[in-house]
CSV table of C-alpha atoms in Angstrom, one decimal:
chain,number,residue,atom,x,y,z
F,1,UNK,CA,-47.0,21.8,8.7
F,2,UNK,CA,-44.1,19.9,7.5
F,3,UNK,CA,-41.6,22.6,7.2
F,4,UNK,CA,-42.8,23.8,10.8
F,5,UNK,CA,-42.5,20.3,12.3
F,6,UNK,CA,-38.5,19.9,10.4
F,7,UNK,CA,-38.1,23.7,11.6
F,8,UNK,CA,-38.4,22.3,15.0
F,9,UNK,CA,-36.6,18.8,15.0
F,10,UNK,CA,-33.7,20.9,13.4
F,11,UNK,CA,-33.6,23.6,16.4
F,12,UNK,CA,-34.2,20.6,18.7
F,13,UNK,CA,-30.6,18.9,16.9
F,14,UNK,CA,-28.6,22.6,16.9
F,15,UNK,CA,-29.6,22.6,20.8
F,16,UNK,CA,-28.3,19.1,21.4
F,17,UNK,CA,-25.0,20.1,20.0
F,18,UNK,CA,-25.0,22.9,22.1
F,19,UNK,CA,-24.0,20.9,25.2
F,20,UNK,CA,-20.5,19.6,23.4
F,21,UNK,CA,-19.8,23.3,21.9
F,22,UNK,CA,-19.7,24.7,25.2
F,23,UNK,CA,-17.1,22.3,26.2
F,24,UNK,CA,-15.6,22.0,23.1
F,25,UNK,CA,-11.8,21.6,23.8
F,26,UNK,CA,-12.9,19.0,27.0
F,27,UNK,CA,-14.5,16.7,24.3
F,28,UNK,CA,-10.7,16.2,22.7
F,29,UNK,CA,-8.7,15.7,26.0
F,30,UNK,CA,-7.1,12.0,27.0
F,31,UNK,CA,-8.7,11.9,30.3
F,32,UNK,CA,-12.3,13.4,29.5
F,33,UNK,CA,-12.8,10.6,26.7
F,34,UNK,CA,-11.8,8.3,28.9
F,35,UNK,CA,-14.3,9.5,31.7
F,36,UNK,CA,-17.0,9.7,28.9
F,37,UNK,CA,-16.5,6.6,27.6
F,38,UNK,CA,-16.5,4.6,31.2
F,39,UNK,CA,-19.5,6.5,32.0
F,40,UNK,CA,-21.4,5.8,29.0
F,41,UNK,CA,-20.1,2.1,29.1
F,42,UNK,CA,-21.3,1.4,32.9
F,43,UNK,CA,-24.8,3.2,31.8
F,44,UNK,CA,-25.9,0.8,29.3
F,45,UNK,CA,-24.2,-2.3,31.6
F,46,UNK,CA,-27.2,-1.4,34.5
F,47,UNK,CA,-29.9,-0.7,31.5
F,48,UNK,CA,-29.6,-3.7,29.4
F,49,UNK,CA,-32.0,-4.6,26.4
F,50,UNK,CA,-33.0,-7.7,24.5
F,51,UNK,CA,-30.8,-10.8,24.9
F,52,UNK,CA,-26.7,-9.9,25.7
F,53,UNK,CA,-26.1,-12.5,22.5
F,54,UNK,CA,-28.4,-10.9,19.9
F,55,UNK,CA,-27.0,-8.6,17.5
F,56,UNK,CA,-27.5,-5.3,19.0
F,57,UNK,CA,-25.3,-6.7,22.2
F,58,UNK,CA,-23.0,-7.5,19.7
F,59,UNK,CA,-22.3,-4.1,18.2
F,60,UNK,CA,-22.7,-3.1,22.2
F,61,UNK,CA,-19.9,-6.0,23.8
F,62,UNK,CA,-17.5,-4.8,20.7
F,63,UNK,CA,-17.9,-1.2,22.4
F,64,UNK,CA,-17.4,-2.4,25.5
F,65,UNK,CA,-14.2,-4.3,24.8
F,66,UNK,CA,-12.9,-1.2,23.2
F,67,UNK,CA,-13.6,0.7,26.0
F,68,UNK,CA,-11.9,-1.5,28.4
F,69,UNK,CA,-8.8,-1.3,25.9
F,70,UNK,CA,-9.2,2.9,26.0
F,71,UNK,CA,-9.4,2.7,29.6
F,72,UNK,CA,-8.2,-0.4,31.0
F,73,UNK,CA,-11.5,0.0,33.5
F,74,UNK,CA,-11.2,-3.5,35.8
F,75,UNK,CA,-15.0,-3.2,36.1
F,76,UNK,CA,-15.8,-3.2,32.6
F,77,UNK,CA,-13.4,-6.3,31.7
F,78,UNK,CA,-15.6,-8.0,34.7
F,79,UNK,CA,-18.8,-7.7,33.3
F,80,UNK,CA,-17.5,-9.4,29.7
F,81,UNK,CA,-16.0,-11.9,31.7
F,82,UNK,CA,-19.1,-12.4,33.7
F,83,UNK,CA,-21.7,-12.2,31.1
F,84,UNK,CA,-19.8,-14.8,29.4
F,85,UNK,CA,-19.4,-17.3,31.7
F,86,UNK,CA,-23.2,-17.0,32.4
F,87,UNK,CA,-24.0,-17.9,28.8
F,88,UNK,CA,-21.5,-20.5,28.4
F,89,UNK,CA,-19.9,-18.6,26.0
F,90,UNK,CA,-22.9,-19.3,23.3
F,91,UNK,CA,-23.6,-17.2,20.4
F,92,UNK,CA,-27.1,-16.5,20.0
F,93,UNK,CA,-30.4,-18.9,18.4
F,94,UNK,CA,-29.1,-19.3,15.1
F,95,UNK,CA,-26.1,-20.8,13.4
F,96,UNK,CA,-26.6,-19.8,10.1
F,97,UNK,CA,-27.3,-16.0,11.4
F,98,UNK,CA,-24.4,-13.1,10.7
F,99,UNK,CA,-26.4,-11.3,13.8
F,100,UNK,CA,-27.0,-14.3,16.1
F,101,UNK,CA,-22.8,-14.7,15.5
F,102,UNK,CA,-21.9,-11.2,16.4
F,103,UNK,CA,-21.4,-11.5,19.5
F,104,UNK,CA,-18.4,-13.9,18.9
F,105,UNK,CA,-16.0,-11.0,18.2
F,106,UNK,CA,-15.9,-10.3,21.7
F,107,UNK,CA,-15.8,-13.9,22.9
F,108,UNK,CA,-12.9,-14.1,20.4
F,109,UNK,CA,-10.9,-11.1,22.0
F,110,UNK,CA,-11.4,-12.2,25.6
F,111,UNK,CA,-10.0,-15.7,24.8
F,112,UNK,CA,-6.5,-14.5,23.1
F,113,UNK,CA,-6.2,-12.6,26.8
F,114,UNK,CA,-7.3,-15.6,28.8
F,115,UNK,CA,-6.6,-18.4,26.3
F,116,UNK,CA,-9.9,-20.7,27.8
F,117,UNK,CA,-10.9,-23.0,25.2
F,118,UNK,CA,-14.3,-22.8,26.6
F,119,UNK,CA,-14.6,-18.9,25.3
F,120,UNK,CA,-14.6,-19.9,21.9
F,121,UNK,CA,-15.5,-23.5,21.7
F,122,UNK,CA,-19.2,-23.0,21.0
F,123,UNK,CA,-18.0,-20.3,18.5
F,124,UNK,CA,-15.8,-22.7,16.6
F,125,UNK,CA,-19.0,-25.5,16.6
F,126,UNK,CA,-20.9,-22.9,15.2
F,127,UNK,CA,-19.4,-21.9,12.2
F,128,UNK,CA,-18.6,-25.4,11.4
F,129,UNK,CA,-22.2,-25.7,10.7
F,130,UNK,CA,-22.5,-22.0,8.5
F,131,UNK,CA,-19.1,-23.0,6.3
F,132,UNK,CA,-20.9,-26.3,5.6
F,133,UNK,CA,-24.1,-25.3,4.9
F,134,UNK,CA,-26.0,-22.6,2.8
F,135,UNK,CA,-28.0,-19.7,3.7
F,136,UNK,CA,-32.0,-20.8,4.4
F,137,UNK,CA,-33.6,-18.0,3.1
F,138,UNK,CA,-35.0,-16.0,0.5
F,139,UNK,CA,-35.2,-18.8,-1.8
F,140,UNK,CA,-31.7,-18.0,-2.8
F,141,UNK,CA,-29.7,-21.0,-0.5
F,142,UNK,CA,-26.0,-20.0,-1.8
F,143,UNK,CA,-26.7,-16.8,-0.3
F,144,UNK,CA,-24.8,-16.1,3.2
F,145,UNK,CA,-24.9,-12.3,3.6
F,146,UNK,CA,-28.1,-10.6,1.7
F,147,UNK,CA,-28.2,-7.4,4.2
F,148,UNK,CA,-25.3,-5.4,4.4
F,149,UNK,CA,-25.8,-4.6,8.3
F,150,UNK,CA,-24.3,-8.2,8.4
F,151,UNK,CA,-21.1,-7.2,6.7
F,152,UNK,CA,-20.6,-5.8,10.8
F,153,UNK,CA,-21.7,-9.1,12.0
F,154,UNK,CA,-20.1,-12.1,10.0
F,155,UNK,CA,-16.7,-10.9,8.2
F,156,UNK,CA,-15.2,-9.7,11.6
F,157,UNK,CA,-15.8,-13.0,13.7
F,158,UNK,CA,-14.6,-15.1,10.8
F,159,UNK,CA,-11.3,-12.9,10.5
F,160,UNK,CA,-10.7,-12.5,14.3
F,161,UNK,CA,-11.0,-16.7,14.2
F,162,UNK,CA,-8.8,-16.9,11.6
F,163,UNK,CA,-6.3,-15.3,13.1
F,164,UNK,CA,-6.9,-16.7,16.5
F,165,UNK,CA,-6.9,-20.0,15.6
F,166,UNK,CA,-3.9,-20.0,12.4
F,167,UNK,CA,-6.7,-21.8,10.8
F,168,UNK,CA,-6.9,-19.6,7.0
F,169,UNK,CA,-10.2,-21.6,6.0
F,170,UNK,CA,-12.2,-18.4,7.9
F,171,UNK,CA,-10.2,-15.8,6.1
F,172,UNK,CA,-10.7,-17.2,2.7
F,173,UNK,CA,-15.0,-18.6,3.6
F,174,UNK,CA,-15.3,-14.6,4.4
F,175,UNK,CA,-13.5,-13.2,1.3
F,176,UNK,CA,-16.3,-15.2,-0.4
F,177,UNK,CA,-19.0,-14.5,1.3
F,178,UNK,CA,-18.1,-10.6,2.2
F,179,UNK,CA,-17.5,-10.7,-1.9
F,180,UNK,CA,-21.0,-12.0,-2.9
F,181,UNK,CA,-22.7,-9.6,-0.8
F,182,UNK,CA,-20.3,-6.8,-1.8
F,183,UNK,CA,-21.4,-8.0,-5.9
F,184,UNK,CA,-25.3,-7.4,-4.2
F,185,UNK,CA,-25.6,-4.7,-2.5
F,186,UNK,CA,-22.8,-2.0,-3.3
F,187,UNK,CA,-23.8,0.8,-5.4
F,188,UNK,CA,-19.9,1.8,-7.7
F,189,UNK,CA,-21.3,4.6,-8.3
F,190,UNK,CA,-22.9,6.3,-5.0
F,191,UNK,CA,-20.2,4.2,-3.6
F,192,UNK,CA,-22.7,3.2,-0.9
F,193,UNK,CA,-24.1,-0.3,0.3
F,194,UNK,CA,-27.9,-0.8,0.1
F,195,UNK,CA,-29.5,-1.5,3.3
F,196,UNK,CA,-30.6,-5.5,1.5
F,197,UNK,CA,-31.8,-7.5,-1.5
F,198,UNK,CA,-35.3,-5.2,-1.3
F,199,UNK,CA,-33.7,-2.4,-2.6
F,200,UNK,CA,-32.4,-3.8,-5.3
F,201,UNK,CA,-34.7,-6.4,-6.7
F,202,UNK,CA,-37.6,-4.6,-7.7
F,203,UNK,CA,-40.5,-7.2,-8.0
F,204,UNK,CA,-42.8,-4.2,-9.4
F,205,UNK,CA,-40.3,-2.6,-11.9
F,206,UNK,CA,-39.9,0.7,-10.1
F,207,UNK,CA,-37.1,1.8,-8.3
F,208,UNK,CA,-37.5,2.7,-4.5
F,209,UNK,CA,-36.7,6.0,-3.8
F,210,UNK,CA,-37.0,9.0,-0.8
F,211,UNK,CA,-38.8,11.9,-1.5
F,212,UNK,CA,-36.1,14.0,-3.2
F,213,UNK,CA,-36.0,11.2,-6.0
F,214,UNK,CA,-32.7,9.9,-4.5
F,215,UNK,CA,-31.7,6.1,-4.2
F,216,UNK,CA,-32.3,5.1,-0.5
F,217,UNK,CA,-29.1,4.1,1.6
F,218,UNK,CA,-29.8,4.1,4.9
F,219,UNK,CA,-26.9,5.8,7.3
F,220,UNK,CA,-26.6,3.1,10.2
F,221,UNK,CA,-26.5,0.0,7.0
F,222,UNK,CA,-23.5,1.9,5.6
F,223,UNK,CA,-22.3,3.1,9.4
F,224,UNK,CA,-22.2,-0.4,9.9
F,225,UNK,CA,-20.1,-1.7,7.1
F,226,UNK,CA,-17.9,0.7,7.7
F,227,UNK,CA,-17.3,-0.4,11.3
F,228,UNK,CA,-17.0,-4.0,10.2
F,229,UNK,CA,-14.6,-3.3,7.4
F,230,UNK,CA,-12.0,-1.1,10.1
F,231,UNK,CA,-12.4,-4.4,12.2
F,232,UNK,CA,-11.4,-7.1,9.1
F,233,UNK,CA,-8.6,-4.5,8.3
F,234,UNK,CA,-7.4,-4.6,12.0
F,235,UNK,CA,-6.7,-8.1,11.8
F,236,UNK,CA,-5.4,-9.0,8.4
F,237,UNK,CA,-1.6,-9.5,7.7
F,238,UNK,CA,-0.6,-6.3,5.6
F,239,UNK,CA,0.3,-9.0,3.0
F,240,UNK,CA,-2.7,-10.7,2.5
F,241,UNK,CA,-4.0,-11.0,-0.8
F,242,UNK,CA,-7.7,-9.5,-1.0
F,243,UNK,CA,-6.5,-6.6,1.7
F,244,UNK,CA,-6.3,-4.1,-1.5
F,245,UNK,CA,-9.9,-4.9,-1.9
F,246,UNK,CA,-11.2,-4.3,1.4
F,247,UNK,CA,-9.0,-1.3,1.5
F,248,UNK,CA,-10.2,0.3,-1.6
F,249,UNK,CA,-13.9,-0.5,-0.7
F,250,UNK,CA,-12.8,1.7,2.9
F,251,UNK,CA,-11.5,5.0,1.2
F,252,UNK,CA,-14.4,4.8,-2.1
F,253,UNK,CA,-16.9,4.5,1.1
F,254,UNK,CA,-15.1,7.3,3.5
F,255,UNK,CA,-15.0,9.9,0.6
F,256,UNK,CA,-18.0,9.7,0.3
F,257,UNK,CA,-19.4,9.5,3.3
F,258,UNK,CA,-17.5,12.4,4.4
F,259,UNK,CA,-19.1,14.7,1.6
F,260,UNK,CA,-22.3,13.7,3.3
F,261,UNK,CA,-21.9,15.0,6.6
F,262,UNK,CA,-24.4,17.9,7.8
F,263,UNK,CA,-23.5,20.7,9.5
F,264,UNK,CA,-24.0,19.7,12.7
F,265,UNK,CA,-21.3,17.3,12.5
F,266,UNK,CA,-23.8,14.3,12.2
F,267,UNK,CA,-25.5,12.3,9.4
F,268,UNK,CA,-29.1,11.5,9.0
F,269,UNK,CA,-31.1,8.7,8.4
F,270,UNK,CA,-31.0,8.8,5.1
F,271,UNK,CA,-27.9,9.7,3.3
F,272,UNK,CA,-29.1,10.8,0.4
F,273,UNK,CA,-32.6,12.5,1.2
F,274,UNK,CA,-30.9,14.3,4.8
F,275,UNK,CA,-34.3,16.9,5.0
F,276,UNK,CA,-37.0,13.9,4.7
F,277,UNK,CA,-35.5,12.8,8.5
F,278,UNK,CA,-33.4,16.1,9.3
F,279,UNK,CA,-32.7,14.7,13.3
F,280,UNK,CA,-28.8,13.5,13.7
F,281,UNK,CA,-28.7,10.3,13.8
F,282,UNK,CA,-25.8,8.4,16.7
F,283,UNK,CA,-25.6,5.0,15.8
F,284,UNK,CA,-25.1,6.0,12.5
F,285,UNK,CA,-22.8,8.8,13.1
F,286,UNK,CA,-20.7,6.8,16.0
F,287,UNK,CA,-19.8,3.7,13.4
F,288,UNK,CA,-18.6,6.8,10.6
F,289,UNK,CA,-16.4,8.5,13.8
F,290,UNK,CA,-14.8,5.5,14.3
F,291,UNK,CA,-14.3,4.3,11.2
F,292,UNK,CA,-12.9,7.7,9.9
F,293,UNK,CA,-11.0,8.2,13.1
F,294,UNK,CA,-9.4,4.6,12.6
F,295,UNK,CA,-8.3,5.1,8.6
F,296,UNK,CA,-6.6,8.6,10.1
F,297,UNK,CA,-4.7,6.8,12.6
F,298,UNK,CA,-4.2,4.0,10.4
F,299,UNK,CA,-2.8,6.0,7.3
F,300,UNK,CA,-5.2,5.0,4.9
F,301,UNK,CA,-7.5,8.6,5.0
F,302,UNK,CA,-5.7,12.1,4.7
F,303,UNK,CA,-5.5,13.5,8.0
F,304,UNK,CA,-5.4,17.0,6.7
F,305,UNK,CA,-8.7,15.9,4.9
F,306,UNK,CA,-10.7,13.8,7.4
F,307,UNK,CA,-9.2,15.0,10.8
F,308,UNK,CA,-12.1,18.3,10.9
F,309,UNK,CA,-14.7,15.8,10.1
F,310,UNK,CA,-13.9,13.2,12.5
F,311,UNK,CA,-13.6,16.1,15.2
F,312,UNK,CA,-17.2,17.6,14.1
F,313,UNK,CA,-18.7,14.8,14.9
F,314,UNK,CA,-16.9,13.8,18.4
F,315,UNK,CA,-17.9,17.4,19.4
F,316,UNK,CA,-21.7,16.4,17.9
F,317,UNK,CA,-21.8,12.8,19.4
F,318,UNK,CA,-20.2,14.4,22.9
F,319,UNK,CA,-23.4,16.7,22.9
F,320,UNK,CA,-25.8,13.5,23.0
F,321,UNK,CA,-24.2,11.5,25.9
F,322,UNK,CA,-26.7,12.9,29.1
F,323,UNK,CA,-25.0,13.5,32.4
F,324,UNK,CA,-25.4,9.6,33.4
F,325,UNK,CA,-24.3,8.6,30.8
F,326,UNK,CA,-27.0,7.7,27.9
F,327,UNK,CA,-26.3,8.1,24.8
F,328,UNK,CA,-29.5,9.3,22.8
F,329,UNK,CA,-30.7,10.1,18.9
F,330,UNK,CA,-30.6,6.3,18.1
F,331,UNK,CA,-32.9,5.6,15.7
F,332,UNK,CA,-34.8,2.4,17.0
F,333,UNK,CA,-34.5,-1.0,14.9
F,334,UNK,CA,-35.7,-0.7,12.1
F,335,UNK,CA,-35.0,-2.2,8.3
F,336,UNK,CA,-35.6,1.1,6.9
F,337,UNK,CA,-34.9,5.0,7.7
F,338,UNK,CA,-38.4,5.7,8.1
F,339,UNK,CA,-38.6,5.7,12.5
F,340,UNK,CA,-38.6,8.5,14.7
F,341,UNK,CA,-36.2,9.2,17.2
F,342,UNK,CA,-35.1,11.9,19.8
F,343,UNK,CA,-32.9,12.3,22.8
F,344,UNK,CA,-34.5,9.7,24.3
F,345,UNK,CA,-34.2,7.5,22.2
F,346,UNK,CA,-31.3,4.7,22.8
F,347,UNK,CA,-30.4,1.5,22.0
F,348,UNK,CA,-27.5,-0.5,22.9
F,349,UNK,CA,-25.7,-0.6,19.8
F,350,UNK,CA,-25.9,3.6,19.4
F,351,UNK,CA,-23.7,3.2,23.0
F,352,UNK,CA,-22.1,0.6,21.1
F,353,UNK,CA,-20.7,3.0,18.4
F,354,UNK,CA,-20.0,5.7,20.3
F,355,UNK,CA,-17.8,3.6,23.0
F,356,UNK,CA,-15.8,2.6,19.5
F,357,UNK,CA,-15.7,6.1,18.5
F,358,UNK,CA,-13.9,7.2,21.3
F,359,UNK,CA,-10.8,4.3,21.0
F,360,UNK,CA,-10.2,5.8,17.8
F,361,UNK,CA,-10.6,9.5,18.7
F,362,UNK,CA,-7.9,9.4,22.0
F,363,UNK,CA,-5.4,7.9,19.4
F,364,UNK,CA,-5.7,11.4,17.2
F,365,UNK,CA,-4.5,13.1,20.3
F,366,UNK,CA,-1.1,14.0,20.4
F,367,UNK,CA,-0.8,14.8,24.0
């Protein structure tokens, strides 16, 4: 039954893909992206989920931003300016939170264009309060950063203030604390971030493991570090002095997630155990496009060896954006791989990762 009900999901996937295959060379022209990512971008604006400040918005707004930089849509830099003057500018609940802060990244960007000290005030208030105090939880109180999907949320609002501000205190508070949970969580030798502390404090004395007997490392953790670590490099100074290690932790990670990839240009669930959830996963898959896409551009990744996997998986993600606009096969929040999910499945930070995709992708065109 299993086998029949993979056999399925997997003709179900090779359909999906379908869509982008028949318009293959459309997917990789200037003005189609940009059309695709507007499209996609005003979608998810007039279907909104959970609070615009919690973390999914903020892997959504850092989307959007990009977008509006791909496109330079007048309606999409409206609705960040809007949302953020109804919210005061606020991150979310919690100031000791890398998710509640997320958000911040795109307060952060709109300010260096509008230069309102409002935009970033409550930002600035609010991380006084996390550089001066530990982490509550997990009976561990020096910890900041136990999960590594916060490696998206933190580093990149602490950098982007850093720089915004001249003020280096940010740069240095995040090489500590993007360090302790790097010393956590990353795996040297699958090269490959665990998805928290869970998976690698093992109360019982057994290791947790998928069904193949691999280690678990969940695709959308690991997309998001990715994403988070193209957005630290974007900002520092070429010359500043941990930038080797962030770099060296990008290419170790995009080696081997590009050996990773299945054949329908996405990646599942699971990295290491692809059969146990054999759908193609988009939020996933979107951060890795982007992130891939940006070392190309960015001369840190072999275009000769990542361009055809970066272009797989536009022509894969392409085949998942319905004609109004929705990007589907998100996997639904989650701390683990273990959810179902299908075409109709979306969330806001799957559009979120797709929209970043695409700023990455139009810069591999030539003409």
């Amino acid at each position: 039954m299993r086998k029949i009900f993979i056999g399925l999901f997997m003709l179900s996937a090779f359909c999906m893909a379908g869509f982008s295959r028949e318009k293959g060379k459309d997917v990789f022209k200037k003005k189609h992206i940009r059309e695709t990512m507007v499209k996609a971008a005003k979608w998810q604006l007039k279907n909104p989920k959970h609070d615009p400040r919690d973390w999914t918005n903020g892997a959504f707004y850092a989307g959007v931003f990009a977008a509006w930089e791909t496109t330079g849509s007048k309606d999409i830099y409206r609705a960040m300016i809007d949302k953020g003057d109804e919210y005061g500018w606020t991150p979310y609940q919690r100031w000791y939170h890398a998710d509640d802060i997320a958000i911040c990244q795109t307060y952060i960007d709109l300010y260096r264009r509008e230069k309102r000290r409002e935009m970033i005030q409550p930002t600035v208030d609010t991380l006084a309060l996390l550089l001066a105090h530990p982490y509550p939880t997990k009976g561990i109180e020096v910890i900041k950063w136990w999960w590594c999907d916060a490696l998206f949320m933190g580093p990149p609002t602490l950098v982007k203030m850093g720089m915004a501000t001249g003020d280096k205190t940010y740069l240095e508070k995040n090489d500590e604390y993007f360090q302790e949970c790097y010393d956590l969580l990353y795996n040297r030798e699958e090269r490959l971030f665990a998805r928290d502390l869970n998976y690698v404090i093992k109360n019982d004395g057994k290791d947790r493991l998928e069904s193949n007997g691999a280690r678990i490392f969940w695709s959308r953790g690991n997309g998001w570090v990715m994403g988070g670590l193209v957005r630290i490099l974007k900002e520092l100074p070429k010359d500043y002095h941990k930038r080797p290690f962030y770099e060296t932790v990008f290419r170790e990670m995009a080696a081997k997630i590009a050996s990773l990839q299945q054949p329908d240009g996405l990646w599942r669930a699971s990295l290491l155990d692809p059969e146990a959830y054999p759908g193609g996963e988009v939020s996933g898959s979107g951060f890795f496009c982007y992130a891939l896409a940006w070392g190309v551009n960015n001369g840190l990744l072999d275009r000769a060896t990542y361009l055809p996997v970066v272009e797989k998986c536009w022509t894969a993600l392409n085949g998942c954006v319905n004609e109004d606009g929705r990007v589907g096969w998100v996997q639904p929040i989650g701390a683990d791989p273990r959810r179902n999910f299908s075409e109709d499945s979306w969330e806001v930070y799957g559009t979120g990762a797709f929209l970043l995709a695409g700023s990455e992708v139009i810069k591999l065109i030539r003409h």
